[in-house]
Tab-separated table of N, CA and C in Angstrom:
chain	number	residue	atom	x	y	z
A	1	MET	N	0.828	-1.194	0.000
A	1	MET	CA	0.000	0.000	0.000
A	1	MET	C	0.873	1.259	0.000
A	2	GLU	N	1.993	1.191	0.717
A	2	GLU	CA	2.903	2.331	0.771
A	2	GLU	C	3.463	2.647	-0.605
A	3	TRP	N	3.836	1.577	-1.377
A	3	TRP	CA	4.319	1.769	-2.744
A	3	TRP	C	3.253	2.419	-3.596
A	4	THR	N	2.019	1.944	-3.453
A	4	THR	CA	0.911	2.476	-4.239
A	4	THR	C	0.764	3.972	-3.997
A	5	GLN	N	0.829	4.380	-2.754
A	5	GLN	CA	0.699	5.800	-2.426
A	5	GLN	C	1.875	6.607	-2.955
A	6	LEU	N	3.076	6.042	-2.860
A	6	LEU	CA	4.270	6.728	-3.356
A	6	LEU	C	4.171	6.944	-4.858
A	7	ILE	N	3.798	5.895	-5.583
A	7	ILE	CA	3.677	6.010	-7.031
A	7	ILE	C	2.549	6.964	-7.395
A	8	ALA	N	1.451	6.903	-6.661
A	8	ALA	CA	0.323	7.807	-6.926
A	8	ALA	C	0.762	9.257	-6.793
A	9	ASN	N	1.610	9.565	-5.832
A	9	ASN	CA	2.110	10.928	-5.678
A	9	ASN	C	2.971	11.345	-6.863
A	10	ILE	N	3.753	10.409	-7.381
A	10	ILE	CA	4.636	10.708	-8.509
A	10	ILE	C	3.830	10.959	-9.774
A	11	ILE	N	2.816	10.155	-10.001
A	11	ILE	CA	2.082	10.199	-11.264
A	11	ILE	C	0.799	11.004	-11.192
A	12	ASN	N	0.607	11.717	-10.139
A	12	ASN	CA	-0.631	12.463	-9.923
A	12	ASN	C	-0.957	13.412	-11.068
A	13	LYS	N	0.056	13.934	-11.732
A	13	LYS	CA	-0.184	14.979	-12.725
A	13	LYS	C	-0.134	14.511	-14.173
A	14	GLY	N	0.025	13.221	-14.421
A	14	GLY	CA	0.134	12.793	-15.808
A	14	GLY	C	-0.306	11.367	-16.032
A	15	ASP	N	-0.195	10.952	-17.281
A	15	ASP	CA	-0.519	9.586	-17.644
A	15	ASP	C	0.596	8.662	-17.183
A	16	TYR	N	0.247	7.396	-16.976
A	16	TYR	CA	1.270	6.444	-16.599
A	16	TYR	C	1.053	5.086	-17.247
A	17	VAL	N	2.167	4.417	-17.463
A	17	VAL	CA	2.219	3.026	-17.899
A	17	VAL	C	3.301	2.420	-17.012
A	18	LEU	N	2.881	1.663	-15.996
A	18	LEU	CA	3.816	1.128	-15.013
A	18	LEU	C	3.954	-0.376	-15.163
A	19	ALA	N	5.187	-0.846	-15.213
A	19	ALA	CA	5.444	-2.284	-15.294
A	19	ALA	C	5.011	-2.939	-13.995
A	20	LEU	N	4.312	-4.037	-14.117
A	20	LEU	CA	3.861	-4.806	-12.962
A	20	LEU	C	4.738	-6.041	-12.867
A	21	LYS	N	5.404	-6.184	-11.759
A	21	LYS	CA	6.335	-7.296	-11.586
A	21	LYS	C	5.978	-8.075	-10.333
A	22	GLY	N	6.890	-8.890	-9.905
A	22	GLY	CA	6.661	-9.756	-8.757
A	22	GLY	C	6.531	-9.053	-7.421
A	23	ASN	N	6.767	-7.738	-7.388
A	23	ASN	CA	6.652	-7.029	-6.115
A	23	ASN	C	5.190	-6.884	-5.667
A	24	HIS	N	4.251	-7.200	-6.548
A	24	HIS	CA	2.828	-7.248	-6.226
A	24	HIS	C	2.305	-8.611	-6.672
A	25	PRO	N	2.649	-9.683	-5.931
A	25	PRO	CA	2.381	-11.035	-6.425
A	25	PRO	C	0.903	-11.337	-6.675
A	26	LEU	N	0.006	-10.886	-5.809
A	26	LEU	CA	-1.419	-11.186	-6.017
A	26	LEU	C	-1.977	-10.452	-7.223
A	27	LEU	N	-1.656	-9.182	-7.349
A	27	LEU	CA	-2.107	-8.383	-8.485
A	27	LEU	C	-1.515	-8.936	-9.783
A	28	HIS	N	-0.239	-9.267	-9.752
A	28	HIS	CA	0.428	-9.832	-10.919
A	28	HIS	C	-0.260	-11.129	-11.347
A	29	LYS	N	-0.537	-11.996	-10.398
A	29	LYS	CA	-1.182	-13.276	-10.693
A	29	LYS	C	-2.587	-13.074	-11.261
A	30	GLU	N	-3.336	-12.133	-10.681
A	30	GLU	CA	-4.696	-11.857	-11.141
A	30	GLU	C	-4.696	-11.383	-12.601
A	31	ILE	N	-3.793	-10.483	-12.943
A	31	ILE	CA	-3.703	-9.967	-14.310
A	31	ILE	C	-3.151	-11.037	-15.254
A	32	GLU	N	-2.221	-11.827	-14.781
A	32	GLU	CA	-1.680	-12.923	-15.587
A	32	GLU	C	-2.791	-13.919	-15.938
A	33	GLU	N	-3.614	-14.275	-14.975
A	33	GLU	CA	-4.727	-15.201	-15.218
A	33	GLU	C	-5.727	-14.602	-16.212
A	34	PHE	N	-6.056	-13.327	-16.023
A	34	PHE	CA	-6.979	-12.644	-16.922
A	34	PHE	C	-6.450	-12.644	-18.363
A	35	SER	N	-5.156	-12.444	-18.502
A	35	SER	CA	-4.542	-12.276	-19.820
A	35	SER	C	-4.372	-13.569	-20.599
A	36	LYS	N	-4.574	-14.704	-19.971
A	36	LYS	CA	-4.389	-15.989	-20.656
A	36	LYS	C	-5.294	-16.135	-21.871
A	37	GLU	N	-6.442	-15.473	-21.856
A	37	GLU	CA	-7.388	-15.605	-22.965
A	37	GLU	C	-7.427	-14.365	-23.846
A	38	ALA	N	-6.460	-13.497	-23.706
A	38	ALA	CA	-6.464	-12.216	-24.420
A	38	ALA	C	-6.457	-12.346	-25.934
A	39	GLU	N	-6.006	-13.473	-26.457
A	39	GLU	CA	-5.956	-13.648	-27.905
A	39	GLU	C	-7.299	-14.080	-28.498
A	40	ASP	N	-8.229	-14.473	-27.658
A	40	ASP	CA	-9.549	-14.908	-28.106
A	40	ASP	C	-10.414	-13.686	-28.465
A	41	LYS	N	-10.962	-13.667	-29.671
A	41	LYS	CA	-11.731	-12.507	-30.172
A	41	LYS	C	-12.972	-12.214	-29.322
A	42	LYS	N	-13.697	-13.234	-28.873
A	42	LYS	CA	-14.883	-13.018	-28.035
A	42	LYS	C	-14.487	-12.412	-26.695
A	43	TYR	N	-13.411	-12.889	-26.149
A	43	TYR	CA	-12.875	-12.376	-24.887
A	43	TYR	C	-12.458	-10.912	-25.055
A	44	GLN	N	-11.830	-10.604	-26.191
A	44	GLN	CA	-11.416	-9.235	-26.474
A	44	GLN	C	-12.608	-8.292	-26.507
A	45	LYS	N	-13.680	-8.733	-27.129
A	45	LYS	CA	-14.879	-7.901	-27.219
A	45	LYS	C	-15.505	-7.700	-25.841
A	46	LYS	N	-15.603	-8.766	-25.066
A	46	LYS	CA	-16.219	-8.716	-23.735
A	46	LYS	C	-15.481	-7.756	-22.803
A	47	TYR	N	-14.148	-7.762	-22.864
A	47	TYR	CA	-13.360	-6.959	-21.930
A	47	TYR	C	-12.745	-5.706	-22.563
A	48	GLY	N	-13.193	-5.356	-23.748
A	48	GLY	CA	-12.695	-4.139	-24.391
A	48	GLY	C	-11.195	-4.170	-24.626
A	49	ILE	N	-10.695	-5.304	-25.088
A	49	ILE	CA	-9.254	-5.453	-25.320
A	49	ILE	C	-8.914	-5.002	-26.734
A	50	ASN	N	-8.035	-4.019	-26.806
A	50	ASN	CA	-7.564	-3.490	-28.079
A	50	ASN	C	-6.178	-4.068	-28.319
A	51	THR	N	-5.872	-4.442	-29.571
A	51	THR	CA	-4.578	-5.066	-29.858
A	51	THR	C	-3.817	-4.330	-30.964
A	52	TYR	N	-2.524	-4.530	-30.943
A	52	TYR	CA	-1.635	-3.966	-31.963
A	52	TYR	C	-0.412	-4.877	-32.035
A	53	GLN	N	0.146	-5.037	-33.225
A	53	GLN	CA	1.313	-5.888	-33.392
A	53	GLN	C	2.346	-5.178	-34.261
A	54	ASN	N	3.613	-5.327	-33.891
A	54	ASN	CA	4.670	-4.796	-34.752
A	54	ASN	C	5.833	-5.774	-34.836
A	55	TYR	N	6.626	-5.588	-35.862
A	55	TYR	CA	7.771	-6.449	-36.133
A	55	TYR	C	9.021	-5.575	-36.230
A	56	ASP	N	10.140	-6.144	-35.853
A	56	ASP	CA	11.390	-5.407	-35.896
A	56	ASP	C	12.513	-6.379	-36.256
A	57	LYS	N	13.408	-5.923	-37.113
A	57	LYS	CA	14.578	-6.711	-37.507
A	57	LYS	C	15.808	-5.857	-37.311
A	58	GLY	N	16.860	-6.460	-36.849
A	58	GLY	CA	18.112	-5.729	-36.720
A	58	GLY	C	19.062	-6.428	-35.781
A	59	HIS	N	20.345	-6.210	-36.019
A	59	HIS	CA	21.401	-6.774	-35.181
A	59	HIS	C	21.273	-8.291	-35.068
A	60	GLY	N	20.864	-8.942	-36.164
A	60	GLY	CA	20.752	-10.396	-36.180
A	60	GLY	C	19.566	-10.943	-35.411
A	61	ARG	N	18.633	-10.088	-35.088
A	61	ARG	CA	17.489	-10.504	-34.281
A	61	ARG	C	16.192	-10.141	-35.000
A	62	ILE	N	15.218	-10.996	-34.884
A	62	ILE	CA	13.871	-10.732	-35.387
A	62	ILE	C	12.952	-10.704	-34.175
A	63	GLU	N	12.163	-9.636	-34.062
A	63	GLU	CA	11.255	-9.497	-32.920
A	63	GLU	C	9.830	-9.239	-33.392
A	64	ARG	N	8.909	-9.801	-32.673
A	64	ARG	CA	7.492	-9.493	-32.865
A	64	ARG	C	6.926	-9.160	-31.495
A	65	ARG	N	6.234	-8.055	-31.433
A	65	ARG	CA	5.585	-7.651	-30.194
A	65	ARG	C	4.086	-7.554	-30.436
A	66	THR	N	3.325	-8.165	-29.542
A	66	THR	CA	1.878	-8.061	-29.600
A	66	THR	C	1.431	-7.360	-28.327
A	67	TYR	N	0.713	-6.262	-28.515
A	67	TYR	CA	0.255	-5.428	-27.407
A	67	TYR	C	-1.238	-5.625	-27.195
A	68	TYR	N	-1.625	-5.762	-25.949
A	68	TYR	CA	-3.031	-5.888	-25.563
A	68	TYR	C	-3.286	-4.870	-24.462
A	69	ILE	N	-4.387	-4.140	-24.576
A	69	ILE	CA	-4.759	-3.224	-23.502
A	69	ILE	C	-6.263	-3.360	-23.284
A	70	ALA	N	-6.641	-3.580	-22.033
A	70	ALA	CA	-8.038	-3.852	-21.680
A	70	ALA	C	-8.606	-2.694	-20.860
A	71	SER	N	-9.807	-2.271	-21.239
A	71	SER	CA	-10.449	-1.165	-20.528
A	71	SER	C	-11.516	-1.635	-19.537
A	72	ASN	N	-12.082	-2.814	-19.734
A	72	ASN	CA	-13.096	-3.331	-18.816
A	72	ASN	C	-12.376	-4.068	-17.692
A	73	ILE	N	-12.055	-3.336	-16.627
A	73	ILE	CA	-11.304	-3.921	-15.517
A	73	ILE	C	-12.099	-3.879	-14.213
A	74	CYS	N	-13.435	-3.860	-14.316
A	74	CYS	CA	-14.267	-3.807	-13.114
A	74	CYS	C	-14.066	-5.038	-12.227
A	75	TRP	N	-13.596	-6.132	-12.770
A	75	TRP	CA	-13.320	-7.370	-12.042
A	75	TRP	C	-12.063	-7.277	-11.178
A	76	LEU	N	-11.216	-6.274	-11.451
A	76	LEU	CA	-9.918	-6.160	-10.790
A	76	LEU	C	-10.071	-5.509	-9.419
A	77	ASP	N	-9.909	-6.287	-8.363
A	77	ASP	CA	-10.094	-5.784	-7.001
A	77	ASP	C	-9.143	-4.637	-6.658
A	78	ALA	N	-7.924	-4.709	-7.128
A	78	ALA	CA	-6.890	-3.724	-6.762
A	78	ALA	C	-7.045	-2.392	-7.479
A	79	ARG	N	-7.999	-2.261	-8.380
A	79	ARG	CA	-8.106	-1.015	-9.158
A	79	ARG	C	-8.349	0.202	-8.262
A	80	LYS	N	-8.963	0.004	-7.110
A	80	LYS	CA	-9.242	1.118	-6.186
A	80	LYS	C	-7.972	1.642	-5.526
A	81	GLU	N	-6.947	0.794	-5.482
A	81	GLU	CA	-5.684	1.190	-4.851
A	81	GLU	C	-4.789	2.007	-5.773
A	82	TRP	N	-5.100	2.014	-7.083
A	82	TRP	CA	-4.257	2.692	-8.055
A	82	TRP	C	-4.991	3.908	-8.601
A	83	LYS	N	-4.456	5.050	-8.302
A	83	LYS	CA	-5.079	6.311	-8.688
A	83	LYS	C	-5.254	6.393	-10.209
A	84	LYS	N	-6.469	6.682	-10.623
A	84	LYS	CA	-6.822	6.886	-12.031
A	84	LYS	C	-6.561	5.673	-12.920
A	85	LEU	N	-6.510	4.478	-12.360
A	85	LEU	CA	-6.281	3.282	-13.165
A	85	LEU	C	-7.467	3.078	-14.096
A	86	THR	N	-7.204	3.063	-15.399
A	86	THR	CA	-8.279	2.915	-16.382
A	86	THR	C	-8.118	1.683	-17.249
A	87	SER	N	-6.920	1.100	-17.258
A	87	SER	CA	-6.689	-0.034	-18.140
A	87	SER	C	-5.491	-0.844	-17.653
A	88	ILE	N	-5.410	-2.064	-18.165
A	88	ILE	CA	-4.238	-2.892	-17.916
A	88	ILE	C	-3.690	-3.319	-19.270
A	89	GLY	N	-2.399	-3.487	-19.333
A	89	GLY	CA	-1.769	-3.851	-20.587
A	89	GLY	C	-0.925	-5.098	-20.459
A	90	MET	N	-0.730	-5.737	-21.597
A	90	MET	CA	0.132	-6.899	-21.673
A	90	MET	C	0.907	-6.811	-22.989
A	91	VAL	N	2.174	-7.177	-22.922
A	91	VAL	CA	2.995	-7.233	-24.130
A	91	VAL	C	3.618	-8.618	-24.199
A	92	LYS	N	3.457	-9.256	-25.352
A	92	LYS	CA	4.121	-10.535	-25.601
A	92	LYS	C	5.248	-10.265	-26.591
A	93	TYR	N	6.469	-10.587	-26.163
A	93	TYR	CA	7.654	-10.421	-27.000
A	93	TYR	C	8.076	-11.787	-27.529
A	94	TYR	N	8.177	-11.884	-28.825
A	94	TYR	CA	8.705	-13.085	-29.467
A	94	TYR	C	9.989	-12.661	-30.152
A	95	SER	N	11.050	-13.368	-29.877
A	95	SER	CA	12.346	-12.997	-30.428
A	95	SER	C	13.065	-14.231	-30.957
A	96	GLU	N	13.803	-14.033	-32.057
A	96	GLU	CA	14.636	-15.104	-32.597
A	96	GLU	C	15.992	-14.520	-32.946
A	97	GLN	N	17.032	-15.156	-32.392
A	97	GLN	CA	18.390	-14.704	-32.666
A	97	GLN	C	19.294	-15.932	-32.690
A	98	ASN	N	20.046	-16.065	-33.771
A	98	ASN	CA	20.947	-17.208	-33.951
A	98	ASN	C	20.218	-18.541	-33.777
A	99	GLY	N	18.996	-18.625	-34.286
A	99	GLY	CA	18.228	-19.864	-34.208
A	99	GLY	C	17.553	-20.110	-32.869
A	100	LYS	N	17.803	-19.256	-31.884
A	100	LYS	CA	17.205	-19.409	-30.554
A	100	LYS	C	15.942	-18.555	-30.458
A	101	LYS	N	14.823	-19.196	-30.134
A	101	LYS	CA	13.548	-18.494	-30.006
A	101	LYS	C	13.204	-18.301	-28.533
A	102	THR	N	12.736	-17.088	-28.212
A	102	THR	CA	12.307	-16.804	-26.849
A	102	THR	C	10.953	-16.096	-26.870
A	103	CYS	N	10.232	-16.221	-25.783
A	103	CYS	CA	8.960	-15.526	-25.616
A	103	CYS	C	8.914	-14.999	-24.194
A	104	GLU	N	8.535	-13.754	-24.066
A	104	GLU	CA	8.448	-13.109	-22.763
A	104	GLU	C	7.143	-12.321	-22.707
A	105	THR	N	6.505	-12.323	-21.549
A	105	THR	CA	5.267	-11.568	-21.368
A	105	THR	C	5.455	-10.584	-20.224
A	106	ARG	N	5.019	-9.357	-20.449
A	106	ARG	CA	5.084	-8.316	-19.411
A	106	ARG	C	3.701	-7.730	-19.228
A	107	TYR	N	3.427	-7.284	-17.997
A	107	TYR	CA	2.124	-6.729	-17.654
A	107	TYR	C	2.299	-5.301	-17.149
A	108	TYR	N	1.262	-4.484	-17.388
A	108	TYR	CA	1.339	-3.062	-17.055
A	108	TYR	C	0.034	-2.562	-16.458
A	109	LEU	N	0.158	-1.586	-15.579
A	109	LEU	CA	-0.973	-0.826	-15.053
A	109	LEU	C	-0.948	0.515	-15.765
A	110	CYS	N	-2.105	0.964	-16.250
A	110	CYS	CA	-2.131	2.170	-17.088
A	110	CYS	C	-3.290	3.088	-16.723
A	111	ASN	N	-3.106	4.356	-16.990
A	111	ASN	CA	-4.244	5.273	-16.953
A	111	ASN	C	-4.393	5.982	-18.298
A	112	ILE	N	-3.872	5.353	-19.330
A	112	ILE	CA	-4.034	5.894	-20.681
A	112	ILE	C	-5.291	5.301	-21.305
A	113	GLU	N	-5.752	5.932	-22.361
A	113	GLU	CA	-6.915	5.392	-23.060
A	113	GLU	C	-6.567	4.012	-23.614
A	114	PRO	N	-7.570	3.142	-23.762
A	114	PRO	CA	-7.292	1.775	-24.200
A	114	PRO	C	-7.031	1.668	-25.701
A	115	ASP	N	-5.992	2.326	-26.139
A	115	ASP	CA	-5.569	2.311	-27.535
A	115	ASP	C	-4.235	1.565	-27.584
A	116	ALA	N	-4.221	0.397	-28.204
A	116	ALA	CA	-3.029	-0.449	-28.199
A	116	ALA	C	-1.838	0.212	-28.896
A	117	THR	N	-2.097	1.048	-29.905
A	117	THR	CA	-0.999	1.749	-30.584
A	117	THR	C	-0.354	2.754	-29.636
A	118	LYS	N	-1.176	3.495	-28.906
A	118	LYS	CA	-0.657	4.450	-27.922
A	118	LYS	C	0.092	3.713	-26.811
A	119	PHE	N	-0.461	2.606	-26.374
A	119	PHE	CA	0.191	1.780	-25.355
A	119	PHE	C	1.550	1.288	-25.863
A	120	ALA	N	1.596	0.821	-27.104
A	120	ALA	CA	2.850	0.337	-27.695
A	120	ALA	C	3.896	1.449	-27.735
A	121	ASN	N	3.484	2.637	-28.135
A	121	ASN	CA	4.422	3.759	-28.198
A	121	ASN	C	4.944	4.116	-26.815
A	122	ALA	N	4.058	4.145	-25.824
A	122	ALA	CA	4.485	4.471	-24.459
A	122	ALA	C	5.426	3.407	-23.916
A	123	GLU	N	5.068	2.166	-24.107
A	123	GLU	CA	5.873	1.060	-23.572
A	123	GLU	C	7.227	0.983	-24.258
A	124	LYS	N	7.228	1.127	-25.554
A	124	LYS	CA	8.493	1.008	-26.293
A	124	LYS	C	9.390	2.225	-26.080
A	125	THR	N	8.802	3.404	-26.088
A	125	THR	CA	9.590	4.626	-25.940
A	125	THR	C	10.167	4.761	-24.539
A	126	LEU	N	9.330	4.569	-23.556
A	126	LEU	CA	9.770	4.773	-22.179
A	126	LEU	C	10.311	3.505	-21.553
A	127	GLY	N	9.648	2.396	-21.791
A	127	GLY	CA	10.092	1.121	-21.251
A	127	GLY	C	10.050	1.069	-19.736
A	128	HIS	N	10.026	-0.102	-19.201
A	128	HIS	CA	9.936	-0.266	-17.757
A	128	HIS	C	11.201	0.179	-17.043
A	129	ARG	N	12.339	0.158	-17.710
A	129	ARG	CA	13.580	0.569	-17.046
A	129	ARG	C	13.580	2.051	-16.722
A	130	LYS	N	13.012	2.861	-17.616
A	130	LYS	CA	12.995	4.296	-17.367
A	130	LYS	C	12.112	4.619	-16.163
A	131	TYR	N	10.973	3.933	-16.030
A	131	TYR	CA	10.121	4.161	-14.864
A	131	TYR	C	10.843	3.781	-13.588
A	132	ALA	N	11.582	2.685	-13.628
A	132	ALA	CA	12.345	2.270	-12.457
A	132	ALA	C	13.383	3.323	-12.116
A	133	LEU	N	14.025	3.909	-13.131
A	133	LEU	CA	15.018	4.955	-12.915
A	133	LEU	C	14.377	6.193	-12.311
A	134	VAL	N	13.249	6.619	-12.875
A	134	VAL	CA	12.561	7.806	-12.355
A	134	VAL	C	12.163	7.579	-10.913
A	135	LEU	N	11.620	6.416	-10.614
A	135	LEU	CA	11.197	6.106	-9.259
A	135	LEU	C	12.384	6.065	-8.319
A	136	ARG	N	13.502	5.450	-8.742
A	136	ARG	CA	14.697	5.382	-7.909
A	136	ARG	C	15.227	6.780	-7.615
A	137	CYS	N	15.253	7.636	-8.626
A	137	CYS	CA	15.728	9.006	-8.434
A	137	CYS	C	14.827	9.755	-7.461
A	138	TYR	N	13.523	9.564	-7.595
A	138	TYR	CA	12.577	10.227	-6.699
A	138	TYR	C	12.818	9.774	-5.266
A	139	ILE	N	12.991	8.476	-5.080
A	139	ILE	CA	13.209	7.939	-3.736
A	139	ILE	C	14.520	8.463	-3.178
A	140	GLN	N	15.569	8.509	-4.007
A	140	GLN	CA	16.852	9.029	-3.546
A	140	GLN	C	16.703	10.472	-3.075
A	141	ARG	N	16.006	11.267	-3.860
A	141	ARG	CA	15.851	12.676	-3.501
A	141	ARG	C	15.002	12.850	-2.250
A	142	ARG	N	13.964	12.041	-2.137
A	142	ARG	CA	13.031	12.208	-1.027
A	142	ARG	C	13.572	11.665	0.290
A	143	PHE	N	14.193	10.501	0.254
A	143	PHE	CA	14.592	9.845	1.489
A	143	PHE	C	16.071	9.965	1.808
A	144	ASN	N	16.870	10.372	0.870
A	144	ASN	CA	18.312	10.519	1.098
A	144	ASN	C	18.725	11.956	0.813
A	145	LYS	N	18.025	12.881	1.391
A	145	LYS	CA	18.274	14.296	1.098
A	145	LYS	C	19.699	14.721	1.434
A	146	SER	N	20.278	14.093	2.421
A	146	SER	CA	21.642	14.481	2.794
A	146	SER	C	22.664	14.034	1.756
A	147	LYS	N	22.349	12.986	1.020
A	147	LYS	CA	23.279	12.505	-0.004
A	147	LYS	C	22.992	13.218	-1.312
A	148	LYS	N	23.970	13.928	-1.824
A	148	LYS	CA	23.818	14.612	-3.101
A	148	LYS	C	24.341	13.686	-4.181
A	149	ARG	N	23.456	12.884	-4.706
A	149	ARG	CA	23.847	11.877	-5.664
A	149	ARG	C	23.155	12.130	-6.989
A	150	GLN	N	23.894	12.000	-8.033
A	150	GLN	CA	23.348	12.211	-9.386
A	150	GLN	C	22.598	10.980	-9.840
A	151	CYS	N	21.394	11.148	-10.345
A	151	CYS	CA	20.622	10.037	-10.895
A	151	CYS	C	20.962	9.883	-12.361
A	152	THR	N	21.457	8.701	-12.714
A	152	THR	CA	21.787	8.436	-14.117
A	152	THR	C	21.130	7.179	-14.586
């Protein structure tokens, strides 16, 4: 709950796309279970899931990303804990490099409109690492005021 309040203070004035990881195991599991059927067209219609897909080639790697963003999240118990939460997102990364194929799935909490293209741009441009950096810098400034440390 403390993290939720801290993040809410940071994002109070703008849109957010926050990576959801193991630090919220119940919420992560709930969204992971919900997302298992995201590729089903009837399920997409029922839950207002918008999709977008892109492909990328370079540096000996082929990537395909499929973005899903759902606006019907009334089933999500934790939505009340996240300020202005309007949607949840999922990205499936498929990658092939040197004959090795990998698949990775990431989940996101969002307050952006449920437009998968907009979600893709936000996720790809900013990425989860930048949010972690911004949050780390904020925490350093807020709780370590005596230490004058540069955030990089």
